[in-house]
Amino acid sequence: MDNTPAIEAIELTKVYGSGNTEVVAMRRASMSVRRGEVVALLGPSGSGKSTFLTAVGLINPPTSGQIHIGGQFVLDGPHARMNLTSFRRKHVGFVFQKSNLIPFLNARENVQIALELNDTSPRAAKKRALELLDNLGVKDRSEHLPTELSGGQQQRVAVARALANQPSILLADEPTAALDSVTGRQVMELFARVAREHGTGVIVVTHDHRALSVFDTIYEMEDGLLIRQSASTTRVSEAIPHSSETAPCPG
Amino acid sequence: MNLALKDIQHNLGRFVLTTVGVGMLLMVVMGMAGIYRGVVEDATLLIDRIGADLWIVQHDTRGPFAEVSRVPASLMHRARAVPGVKDSREFVYHTIQRERDGKPFRMAVLGLSWPHDKGEWVPLVAGRPLAQGHFEMLADVSLGVRLGERLTFGKETYQVVGLTRNMISSGGDGIAFFTVADAEAIQFDTSGEAVRLERSARKSRGERSELGTKQPSLVEQASKPSGELPAIARPQISAVMLRIAPGANVQQVIRTISGWGDVSVRTCEEQTEYLLKGSVDKARRQLGLFRVLLTLIAAIIMALILYTLTLEKIHSIALLQLIGARKPVILGLILQQALLLGFGGYAIAYLLGQQLFPLFPRRVIVTGGDLWQLAGIVLAISVASSILGIAKALSVQPNEALG
Ligand SMILES: Nc1ncnc2c1ncn2[C@@H]1O[C@H](COP(=O)(O)OP(=O)(O)OP(=O)(O)O)[C@@H](O)[C@H]1O
Ligand SMILES: [Mg+2]
């Protein structure tokens, strides 16, 4: 069994701009997420949560610090140690607040394209896309365009797409902000479930304090500083053995 | 999964409309080339059909197709006597404009050297060649006349006995064929008053001359129709056409006639060249410039369309990059749409042209070579015009999807 963390961020610092306009959005932020672990990232607006998430998601490299994903040393400060596009394709899944889906593709195609971009044959991709949508409870909406789906359904499709290539980590930036509290809660529970089923490390940025019970670990960001909070009591104890049992780590 | 097609499908109506627009623009580009080909074809067809080897024209002129040429009618007989000449024919050619049903009626009048030439060489689509020396005509369908119709020019009425197609003057007017005598009668139609005035002038000239005073019968003669007077020359003709006897030396014939000081000799090729370098050349340059302009406009419009199509997709492109699409995937998306737009438009231009070009007043000839050339141009402008969109798309950062 692979016990390397899904993600390990070491002392990430991000400085936007320079001189007078310099903003230090993130100061020596470190985080380690196990496979199957679900992490909540809280914090006031402007504290640097999105900066952290996009840094570990390899779309906004940090000014300094190191990022290891799935045991591989990917980023050393702003320097990529491998092709980020292809690495992202295989190892990182994203879900955002809204507009996660390509508007001219239907639900199934939105999932399928992620697979096809990763060199899965169209037939296999279609089959797997339908399985994923089924698993997330939106199979009956698979041939509908994003505009024909409810907010909750759209987020489920987005989760399906993010999971399509069995990534090491799943990053979500306020994925429930545009949803009502019941649907929001369902989507949060979905993250916990897929983390366990797929052995994916999940980081969710959220403002929604009502849904915190689904998380294994809670981090809080304040003015660019990342602080680990007390773990969510209900989940943490059961999460670790559970994930190490079921995490299907391909390869 | 083809992203370009999926995107088009999503906005099918708009894409089709845009393609039709581009197609109509390309049809005009296609038509411009076709109109030029038509003008050249029409201009040279007549000279080719007539099939004369040499043309004797007024001294130092470029011949009846290029400018006014006048030679005496007797030149025909003089030319026939040159060794190596098989036969010679009179050629009368001029454009007239009359009224018909209250509308201007322009036609090029071509005289046939009756009785040697009855117009058998004229490609008829209906009817027959001329069968009598007077009052019959062959007319091009573009003149809008029917077989059997009678038309009045001057004092006489002529019946349409044969119809031709695509016999057009370089000015675009349909050609009508008459006998030389009729053609001259139409051109030199003189009113009764003019004839009376001319006769009395002749008479008074005769009375004033010494000969007239001594021999009054001569003065009497002057009142007769001019055609019966040996001393008065027949109206002049435009040119004389020669056919060279088989095996005869053309250069020798040319040298002989060139020695005559009153006329010039032109080969069939020279006649065609004068036409193409003269009146047709301006039309060619005009059409060519228009074609270049329209091609540029089509390219600019396509670039704008593709750029806006790309702008609309910025979010999708950012998303695609986020989920790990390589640059060629993004590039392909835009380039494929550009090519679909270009060649969809090209197909529409072709199909629409097939329907519309025959309705044009002058011939529009779309050749295979021109079609290939335009296909090349469409390919080039599709690729060139997508560069703007591709540059924009490749500058998109994946984190733009976060918005
Ligand atoms: N591209 C950028 N250029 C300059 N400054 C930036 C940029 N992106 C973010 N910042 C700044 O960095 C800080 C952290 O921003 P970030 O978006 O990470 O905050 P956040 O915690 O996600 O806020 P919110 O909860 O409102 O989404 C803010 O002060 C912001 O103004
Ligand atoms: Mg944010």
XYZ file of C-alpha atoms and ligand atoms in Angstrom:
686
model
C 0.000 0.000 0.000
C 1.263 3.415 -0.962
C 1.527 5.649 2.055
C 3.000 8.688 0.352
C 0.770 11.724 0.807
C -1.547 12.684 -2.060
C -0.124 16.131 -1.804
C 2.617 17.760 0.122
C 3.029 21.529 -0.010
C 6.134 22.813 1.734
C 6.501 26.439 2.781
C 4.704 27.984 -0.164
C 5.065 31.730 -0.496
C 3.371 33.793 -3.150
C 4.159 37.410 -3.865
C 1.997 39.213 -6.417
C 3.386 42.286 -8.156
C 6.561 44.079 -7.096
C 7.731 47.299 -5.475
C 4.876 49.476 -4.242
C 2.178 47.139 -5.485
C 3.704 44.050 -3.891
C 1.184 41.779 -2.159
C 2.292 38.777 -0.153
C -0.745 36.567 -0.584
C 0.717 33.434 1.013
C 3.514 33.040 3.584
C 5.294 29.755 4.052
C 2.104 27.740 3.854
C 2.605 24.014 4.378
C 0.042 21.239 4.121
C 0.094 17.509 3.728
C -2.970 15.601 2.601
C -3.182 11.813 2.717
C -4.887 9.760 0.080
C -8.579 9.627 0.909
C -8.339 12.578 3.284
C -10.824 15.436 2.976
C -9.521 18.836 4.006
C -11.489 22.037 4.498
C -9.753 25.372 3.975
C -11.437 28.270 5.731
C -10.576 31.911 5.998
C -11.772 35.436 5.385
C -11.925 36.922 1.942
C -8.544 37.909 0.592
C -6.666 35.694 3.005
C -5.021 33.728 0.209
C -7.136 30.556 -0.030
C -7.516 30.628 -3.808
C -3.857 31.505 -4.150
C -2.953 28.402 -2.191
C -5.351 26.192 -4.118
C -4.204 27.357 -7.564
C -0.589 26.961 -6.475
C -1.014 23.329 -5.507
C -3.195 22.902 -8.604
C -0.175 23.951 -10.695
C -1.922 26.786 -12.470
C -0.421 29.619 -10.421
C 3.055 28.591 -9.311
C 4.302 29.915 -5.961
C 7.194 32.339 -5.650
C 8.985 29.849 -3.453
C 8.368 26.503 -1.758
C 7.967 22.969 -3.008
C 5.023 20.932 -4.178
C 4.928 17.134 -4.280
C 1.909 15.422 -5.745
C 1.366 11.672 -5.598
C 4.938 11.276 -4.397
C 6.419 13.240 -7.282
C 8.361 16.437 -6.842
C 6.526 18.694 -9.273
C 7.299 22.325 -8.500
C 10.345 23.890 -6.945
C 9.280 27.481 -6.406
C 8.177 28.796 -9.792
C 10.216 26.145 -11.599
C 8.379 23.201 -13.085
C 10.188 19.891 -12.781
C 7.998 18.300 -15.406
C 5.407 19.202 -18.038
C 2.697 20.819 -15.920
C -0.080 20.493 -18.504
C 0.237 16.766 -18.830
C 0.877 16.302 -15.108
C -2.246 18.294 -14.294
C -4.236 16.229 -16.747
C -3.316 13.004 -14.956
C -3.077 14.028 -11.318
C -5.179 17.083 -10.546
C -8.954 17.568 -10.644
C -10.640 20.950 -10.214
C -14.104 22.048 -9.174
C -15.002 25.730 -8.875
C -17.890 27.753 -7.617
C -19.648 27.829 -10.997
C -19.184 27.627 -14.785
C -17.125 24.494 -14.477
C -18.560 22.984 -17.614
C -17.935 23.645 -21.273
C -21.241 25.128 -22.457
C -21.310 23.489 -25.883
C -20.820 19.964 -24.561
C -23.493 17.995 -22.731
C -22.936 16.463 -19.290
C -21.539 13.201 -20.616
C -19.287 14.913 -23.159
C -17.922 17.232 -20.478
C -16.677 14.185 -18.581
C -15.708 12.318 -21.717
C -13.492 15.109 -23.031
C -11.325 14.995 -19.909
C -10.767 11.296 -20.562
C -10.147 11.724 -24.281
C -7.623 14.476 -23.618
C -5.809 11.882 -21.529
C -5.664 9.510 -24.511
C -8.588 7.286 -23.580
C -10.341 5.948 -26.679
C -13.703 7.642 -27.373
C -15.633 4.429 -26.723
C -13.953 3.659 -23.436
C -14.216 7.328 -22.467
C -17.939 7.336 -23.111
C -18.460 4.216 -21.059
C -16.414 5.518 -18.163
C -18.142 8.934 -18.318
C -21.540 7.286 -17.984
C -20.298 5.167 -15.082
C -19.021 8.250 -13.288
C -22.247 10.166 -13.871
C -24.186 7.157 -12.640
C -21.999 6.993 -9.555
C -22.672 10.675 -8.847
C -26.404 10.332 -9.417
C -26.775 12.367 -12.590
C -26.816 9.656 -15.241
C -30.346 10.558 -16.304
C -29.117 14.073 -17.163
C -26.131 12.855 -19.168
C -27.355 14.097 -22.564
C -28.320 17.550 -21.330
C -26.357 20.725 -21.857
C -25.009 22.511 -18.755
C -27.656 25.236 -19.099
C -30.312 22.560 -18.756
C -28.934 21.319 -15.422
C -29.571 22.642 -11.923
C -26.672 24.113 -9.962
C -26.321 20.956 -7.886
C -26.389 18.742 -10.964
C -23.770 20.917 -12.641
C -21.474 20.527 -9.632
C -21.963 16.773 -9.666
C -20.999 16.667 -13.324
C -18.006 18.848 -12.507
C -16.973 16.413 -9.776
C -17.383 13.538 -12.217
C -15.137 15.288 -14.692
C -12.566 16.165 -12.034
C -12.426 12.497 -11.047
C -12.412 11.137 -14.594
C -8.681 10.496 -14.812
C -8.432 9.223 -11.220
C -6.351 12.159 -10.033
C -4.190 12.113 -6.915
C -5.812 15.297 -5.689
C -9.136 17.023 -6.103
C -9.222 20.773 -5.504
C -12.484 22.629 -4.977
C -12.802 26.378 -4.565
C -16.107 27.251 -2.910
C -17.942 24.548 -4.821
C -21.174 25.035 -2.877
C -21.310 28.825 -2.767
C -23.875 28.973 -5.552
C -26.031 26.209 -4.081
C -28.715 26.131 -1.410
C -27.686 24.643 1.924
C -29.257 21.215 1.395
C -27.693 20.734 -2.024
C -24.471 22.235 -0.716
C -24.345 19.705 2.042
C -24.980 16.868 -0.462
C -22.109 18.046 -2.642
C -19.803 18.217 0.400
C -20.761 14.667 1.327
C -20.024 13.677 -2.209
C -16.456 14.933 -1.815
C -16.043 12.844 1.315
C -17.417 9.786 -0.445
C -15.277 10.066 -3.585
C -12.195 10.721 -1.463
C -12.751 7.425 0.242
C -13.818 5.467 -2.829
C -11.052 6.721 -5.067
C -8.339 7.354 -2.506
C -8.088 10.931 -3.644
C -6.789 13.721 -1.476
C -9.424 16.450 -1.424
C -9.008 20.118 -0.501
C -12.185 22.174 -0.346
C -12.176 25.928 0.174
C -15.424 26.892 1.839
C -17.189 29.573 3.816
C -19.949 27.213 4.824
C -19.424 26.318 8.453
C -22.523 24.122 8.637
C -21.010 21.383 6.502
C -17.729 21.087 8.371
C -18.559 17.742 9.928
C -17.781 15.896 6.676
C -14.109 16.930 6.762
C -11.228 15.012 8.244
C -9.041 18.053 8.755
C -9.696 21.753 8.862
C -7.159 24.417 7.958
C -7.668 28.079 8.328
C -5.947 30.785 6.392
C -5.424 34.225 7.789
C -3.520 36.933 5.974
C -1.509 34.415 3.968
C -0.702 32.213 6.932
C -1.985 28.652 6.952
C -2.924 27.209 10.353
C -4.056 23.668 11.004
C -7.143 23.622 13.208
C -8.428 20.848 15.442
C -9.545 17.983 13.269
C -13.204 17.378 12.810
C -13.957 15.005 15.697
C -16.447 12.745 14.001
C -14.443 11.897 10.915
C -10.760 11.987 11.638
C -10.572 8.860 13.763
C -12.391 6.704 11.252
C -10.977 8.290 8.143
C -7.406 7.107 8.375
C -7.896 3.326 8.639
C -10.865 3.535 6.267
C -8.925 5.230 3.545
C -5.924 2.962 3.820
C -8.209 -0.020 3.360
C -10.164 1.089 0.341
C -7.987 3.552 -1.452
C -7.554 2.053 -4.916
C -4.300 3.542 -6.016
C -3.777 2.724 -9.627
C -0.249 1.955 -10.673
C -14.895 13.872 -29.878
C -14.465 16.791 -32.242
C -14.697 20.002 -30.262
C -14.924 22.229 -33.351
C -17.984 20.379 -34.620
C -19.597 20.266 -31.173
C -19.224 24.002 -30.803
C -20.645 24.605 -34.269
C -23.539 22.267 -33.529
C -24.298 24.266 -30.422
C -24.562 27.452 -32.486
C -25.576 25.881 -35.753
C -27.939 28.555 -37.070
C -25.462 31.321 -36.593
C -22.592 29.365 -38.087
C -24.648 28.486 -41.152
C -25.653 32.093 -41.645
C -22.065 33.244 -41.320
C -20.967 30.594 -43.792
C -23.623 31.690 -46.269
C -22.392 35.265 -45.904
C -18.798 34.257 -46.531
C -20.031 32.059 -49.377
C -21.765 34.942 -51.113
C -18.639 37.025 -50.810
C -16.590 34.201 -52.314
C -19.188 33.816 -55.049
C -18.541 37.409 -56.087
C -14.796 36.721 -56.090
C -15.486 33.651 -58.232
C -17.791 35.665 -60.478
C -15.181 38.377 -61.038
C -12.797 35.847 -62.529
C -15.667 34.333 -64.508
C -16.739 37.667 -65.959
C -13.187 38.314 -67.126
C -12.964 34.891 -68.746
C -16.312 35.559 -70.388
C -15.165 38.868 -71.822
C -12.008 37.310 -73.246
C -13.860 34.286 -74.566
C -16.557 36.396 -76.220
C -13.990 38.700 -77.758
C -11.861 35.956 -79.219
C -14.687 33.630 -80.181
C -15.760 35.812 -83.106
C -12.249 36.145 -84.497
C -11.687 32.405 -84.065
C -14.988 31.523 -85.737
C -14.472 33.791 -88.706
C -11.304 31.855 -89.319
C -9.552 34.347 -91.597
C -5.802 33.900 -91.863
C -5.056 37.523 -92.663
C -6.910 40.785 -92.322
C -6.308 43.770 -94.559
C -7.261 46.927 -92.715
C -6.998 50.690 -93.132
C -3.392 51.845 -93.176
C -1.868 51.924 -89.689
C -5.063 51.012 -87.894
C -5.395 48.042 -85.569
C -8.415 46.646 -87.386
C -12.194 46.748 -87.060
C -12.303 45.127 -83.607
C -10.076 47.785 -82.095
C -11.030 50.991 -83.927
C -12.759 52.305 -87.015
C -11.209 50.904 -90.177
C -12.192 51.885 -93.711
C -10.916 50.284 -96.906
C -12.352 50.496 -100.419
C -14.620 47.633 -101.456
C -12.503 47.002 -104.515
C -9.629 45.966 -102.243
C -11.228 42.529 -102.118
C -10.479 41.957 -105.784
C -7.004 43.407 -105.533
C -6.180 41.067 -102.655
C -7.537 38.046 -104.435
C -4.975 38.549 -107.174
C -2.051 38.152 -104.758
C -0.316 34.785 -105.293
C -0.967 32.405 -102.410
C -4.357 33.864 -101.508
C -7.104 31.257 -101.713
C -10.017 33.624 -101.343
C -10.903 37.022 -100.027
C -14.040 38.307 -98.414
C -15.403 41.691 -97.481
C -15.843 42.396 -93.838
C -18.183 45.032 -92.503
C -18.470 45.534 -88.797
C -19.938 48.347 -86.759
C -22.144 48.886 -83.766
C -25.473 50.636 -84.027
C -27.900 51.780 -81.376
C -31.574 52.119 -82.276
C -34.827 52.127 -80.373
C -36.910 49.029 -79.977
C -40.119 48.988 -77.939
C -39.029 52.291 -76.467
C -35.785 50.827 -75.153
C -32.268 51.304 -76.505
C -31.353 48.420 -78.780
C -27.621 47.980 -79.322
C -26.263 45.514 -81.793
C -23.056 44.852 -83.633
C -23.723 44.583 -87.371
C -21.492 42.158 -89.223
C -21.606 41.956 -93.002
C -21.160 38.598 -94.754
C -19.606 38.540 -98.186
C -22.649 37.259 -100.091
C -22.750 34.993 -102.061
C -19.420 33.329 -101.017
C -20.304 33.603 -97.400
C -23.815 32.755 -96.261
C -22.832 32.458 -92.639
C -22.371 28.689 -92.611
C -19.496 29.095 -90.167
C -21.700 30.871 -87.655
C -22.747 28.393 -84.923
C -26.520 28.373 -85.105
C -28.730 27.187 -82.265
C -31.863 27.504 -84.405
C -32.860 28.287 -87.978
C -30.594 28.320 -91.027
C -27.854 30.426 -92.656
C -28.757 33.226 -95.062
C -30.474 32.068 -98.214
C -30.934 35.307 -100.140
C -28.876 38.410 -100.794
C -31.166 40.777 -98.969
C -33.535 41.217 -96.048
C -32.439 38.239 -93.979
C -30.417 38.244 -90.821
C -28.864 35.929 -88.239
C -29.057 37.280 -84.702
C -27.572 36.395 -81.339
C -30.084 35.285 -78.747
C -28.733 37.940 -76.385
C -30.422 40.524 -78.636
C -33.733 39.157 -77.431
C -35.176 38.477 -80.866
C -37.149 35.401 -81.938
C -36.786 33.230 -85.001
C -38.961 34.555 -87.790
C -39.274 37.983 -86.231
C -39.091 40.995 -88.570
C -37.032 44.005 -87.610
C -36.886 47.342 -89.355
C -33.618 49.185 -89.722
C -33.657 52.273 -91.871
C -36.052 51.863 -94.719
C -35.970 48.066 -94.920
C -37.327 45.184 -92.895
C -35.189 42.143 -92.153
C -36.338 38.708 -91.053
C -34.471 36.690 -88.416
C -33.755 33.335 -90.086
C -31.137 31.978 -87.691
C -30.166 32.336 -84.050
C -26.662 32.159 -82.582
C -25.432 31.974 -79.031
C -22.407 33.685 -77.471
C -21.652 35.776 -80.528
C -20.897 38.974 -78.681
C -18.879 42.071 -79.564
C -16.065 43.118 -77.261
C -18.424 45.798 -75.965
C -20.864 43.106 -74.868
C -23.490 43.706 -77.561
C -25.020 40.826 -79.458
C -23.944 40.431 -83.063
C -26.333 40.301 -86.016
C -25.178 38.991 -89.380
C -26.392 40.481 -92.664
C -25.075 40.457 -96.196
C -22.477 43.181 -96.741
C -24.943 45.151 -98.868
C -27.580 45.080 -96.160
C -25.028 45.876 -93.471
C -23.956 48.927 -95.416
C -27.541 49.926 -96.089
C -28.183 49.809 -92.347
C -25.114 51.858 -91.567
C -25.374 54.345 -94.388
C -29.125 54.651 -94.312
C -29.835 57.984 -95.963
C -33.178 59.688 -95.823
C -35.105 60.623 -98.987
C -34.330 64.252 -98.446
C -30.619 63.521 -98.159
C -30.747 61.581 -101.434
C -32.603 64.404 -103.196
C -30.131 66.956 -101.898
C -27.201 64.805 -103.008
C -28.693 64.344 -106.503
C -29.327 68.000 -107.030
C -25.824 68.758 -105.802
C -24.468 66.244 -108.295
C -26.599 67.757 -111.016
C -25.485 71.293 -110.348
C -21.869 70.185 -110.190
C -22.379 68.588 -113.625
C -24.045 71.676 -115.035
C -21.177 73.830 -113.877
C -18.545 71.597 -115.476
C -17.527 72.062 -119.083
C -18.343 68.470 -119.908
C -21.850 68.886 -118.524
C -22.518 71.911 -120.651
C -21.326 70.195 -123.820
C -23.112 66.898 -123.152
C -26.426 67.466 -121.317
C -27.099 63.731 -121.310
C -24.314 63.331 -118.744
C -26.086 65.692 -116.368
C -29.178 63.573 -116.911
C -27.175 60.566 -115.662
C -26.414 62.302 -112.383
C -30.048 62.019 -111.306
C -29.951 58.203 -111.371
C -29.549 56.164 -108.133
C -25.927 56.221 -107.023
C -25.705 52.438 -107.242
C -26.141 52.662 -111.001
C -23.399 55.192 -111.425
C -20.043 53.621 -112.262
C -18.199 56.796 -111.398
C -19.425 56.934 -107.818
C -17.680 54.603 -105.398
C -19.636 52.144 -103.313
C -19.569 52.772 -99.597
C -16.353 51.598 -98.059
C -15.996 48.369 -96.042
C -14.241 47.732 -92.702
C -11.651 45.198 -93.801
C -10.880 42.418 -96.211
C -10.339 38.906 -94.925
C -8.001 36.519 -96.655
C -7.600 32.801 -96.591
C -4.247 31.466 -97.624
C -4.080 28.602 -100.091
C -2.791 25.326 -98.631
C 0.969 25.153 -98.929
C 1.339 28.842 -99.762
C 3.856 30.987 -97.898
C 2.024 33.271 -95.487
C 5.082 35.473 -94.950
C 5.328 36.012 -98.682
C 1.697 37.133 -98.875
C 2.195 39.436 -95.897
C 5.291 40.952 -97.502
C 3.434 41.593 -100.746
C 0.464 43.315 -99.141
C 2.669 45.237 -96.724
C 4.151 46.871 -99.776
C 0.822 48.520 -100.578
C 0.882 52.001 -99.135
C -2.866 52.426 -98.555
C -3.531 49.462 -96.229
C -1.961 47.366 -93.493
C -2.106 43.611 -93.040
C -2.739 41.874 -89.726
C -2.662 38.217 -88.816
C -5.467 36.526 -86.961
C -3.246 36.326 -83.839
C -2.506 40.032 -84.034
C -6.218 40.809 -84.195
C -6.814 38.733 -81.058
C -3.882 40.380 -79.330
C -5.080 43.904 -80.166
C -8.435 43.012 -78.712
C -7.036 41.566 -75.508
C -4.468 44.316 -75.030
C -6.914 47.020 -75.969
C -10.495 47.278 -74.880
C -10.497 44.005 -72.932
C -7.347 44.809 -71.006
C -8.928 47.633 -69.036
C -11.828 45.407 -68.106
C -9.341 42.753 -67.047
C -7.411 45.099 -64.792
C -10.596 46.528 -63.350
C -11.956 43.088 -62.565
C -8.582 41.934 -61.263
C -8.363 44.827 -58.820
C -11.885 44.195 -57.637
C -11.039 40.584 -57.145
C -8.018 41.395 -55.000
C -10.059 43.865 -52.944
C -12.876 41.399 -52.410
C -10.441 38.672 -51.428
C -8.913 41.016 -48.860
C -12.343 41.963 -47.556
C -13.325 38.314 -47.311
C -10.117 37.633 -45.367
C -10.712 40.525 -42.978
C -14.331 39.540 -42.385
C -13.341 35.932 -41.779
C -10.616 37.019 -39.372
C -13.119 39.117 -37.442
C -15.657 36.311 -37.323
C -13.077 33.795 -36.161
C -11.731 36.225 -33.606
C -15.179 36.815 -32.099
C -15.894 33.089 -32.186
C -12.670 32.643 -30.201
C -13.454 35.448 -27.764
C -16.756 33.758 -26.995
C -14.917 30.572 -26.183
C -12.237 32.058 -23.921
C -13.787 30.528 -20.835
C -14.131 27.136 -22.497
C -10.559 27.334 -23.762
C -9.322 28.163 -20.256
C -11.332 25.228 -18.896
C -9.881 22.934 -21.516
C -6.375 24.023 -20.599
C -7.206 23.516 -16.951
C -8.235 19.928 -17.527
C -5.008 19.421 -19.399
C -5.713 20.064 -23.088
C -2.482 20.421 -25.035
C -1.983 23.457 -27.239
C -2.617 21.551 -30.499
C -6.101 20.696 -29.238
C -6.918 24.394 -28.796
C -5.205 25.288 -32.061
C -7.094 22.558 -33.889
C -10.398 23.766 -32.504
C -9.978 27.202 -34.056
C -8.243 26.122 -37.251
C -10.868 23.483 -37.983
C -13.623 26.018 -37.561
C -11.779 28.416 -39.851
C -11.434 25.742 -42.529
C -15.056 24.704 -42.167
C -16.114 28.302 -42.535
C -13.840 28.828 -45.534
C -14.683 25.671 -47.428
C -18.343 25.712 -46.410
C -18.434 29.190 -47.897
C -16.565 27.969 -50.952
C -19.110 25.204 -51.535
C -21.961 27.670 -51.163
C -20.216 30.070 -53.538
C -19.888 27.304 -56.120
C -23.483 26.072 -55.826
C -24.952 29.559 -55.746
C -22.777 30.606 -58.681
C -24.011 27.672 -60.738
C -27.546 28.960 -60.258
C -26.914 32.691 -60.576
C -24.161 33.128 -63.155
C -26.280 31.985 -66.116
C -28.703 34.813 -65.320
C -26.011 37.458 -65.794
C -26.283 39.645 -68.931
C -22.810 38.609 -70.055
C -21.197 35.238 -69.941
C -19.524 34.182 -66.689
C -17.097 31.363 -67.381
C -15.803 29.573 -64.285
C -12.866 27.394 -65.308
C -11.422 24.485 -63.372
C -8.141 26.348 -63.029
C -9.877 29.349 -61.505
C -11.737 27.075 -59.082
C -8.491 25.518 -57.895
C -6.916 28.914 -57.582
C -9.802 30.162 -55.465
C -9.640 27.024 -53.328
C -5.999 27.863 -52.674
C -6.920 31.423 -51.786
C -9.684 30.217 -49.437
C -7.234 27.865 -47.744
C -4.755 30.697 -47.332
C -7.261 33.183 -45.933
C -8.797 30.565 -43.631
C -5.402 29.858 -42.119
C -4.320 33.499 -42.095
C -7.552 34.740 -40.587
C -7.467 32.165 -37.794
C -4.037 33.397 -36.676
C -5.624 36.270 -34.759
C -7.986 33.901 -32.971
C -5.267 31.333 -32.313
C -2.944 33.996 -30.897
C -5.742 35.061 -28.560
C -6.588 31.489 -27.571
C -2.993 30.566 -26.811
C -2.606 33.622 -24.593
C -5.452 32.370 -22.395
C -4.244 31.172 -19.000
C -5.938 28.204 -17.354
C -6.706 30.232 -14.219
C -9.014 32.433 -16.319
C -11.454 29.579 -15.930
C -11.792 30.427 -12.268
C -13.950 33.499 -12.866
N -3.372 38.119 -9.748
C -3.217 38.825 -8.623
N -2.446 39.934 -8.640
C -2.265 40.667 -7.521
N -2.827 40.364 -6.367
C -3.607 39.279 -6.267
C -3.857 38.455 -7.410
N -4.666 37.444 -7.046
C -4.922 37.645 -5.727
N -4.279 38.719 -5.273
C -4.286 39.209 -3.881
O -3.837 38.161 -3.057
C -4.586 38.122 -1.893
C -5.186 36.733 -1.723
O -6.148 36.560 -2.728
P -6.991 35.220 -2.866
O -7.769 35.301 -4.094
O -6.076 34.076 -2.684
O -7.955 35.326 -1.600
P -9.140 34.359 -1.141
O -8.806 33.925 0.207
O -9.353 33.325 -2.179
O -10.363 35.353 -1.129
P -11.920 35.053 -1.411
O -12.438 34.341 -0.238
O -12.498 36.400 -1.557
O -11.961 34.260 -2.658
C -5.616 39.233 -1.989
O -5.142 40.340 -1.296
C -5.683 39.533 -3.437
O -5.979 40.884 -3.641
Mg -10.984 32.816 -3.540
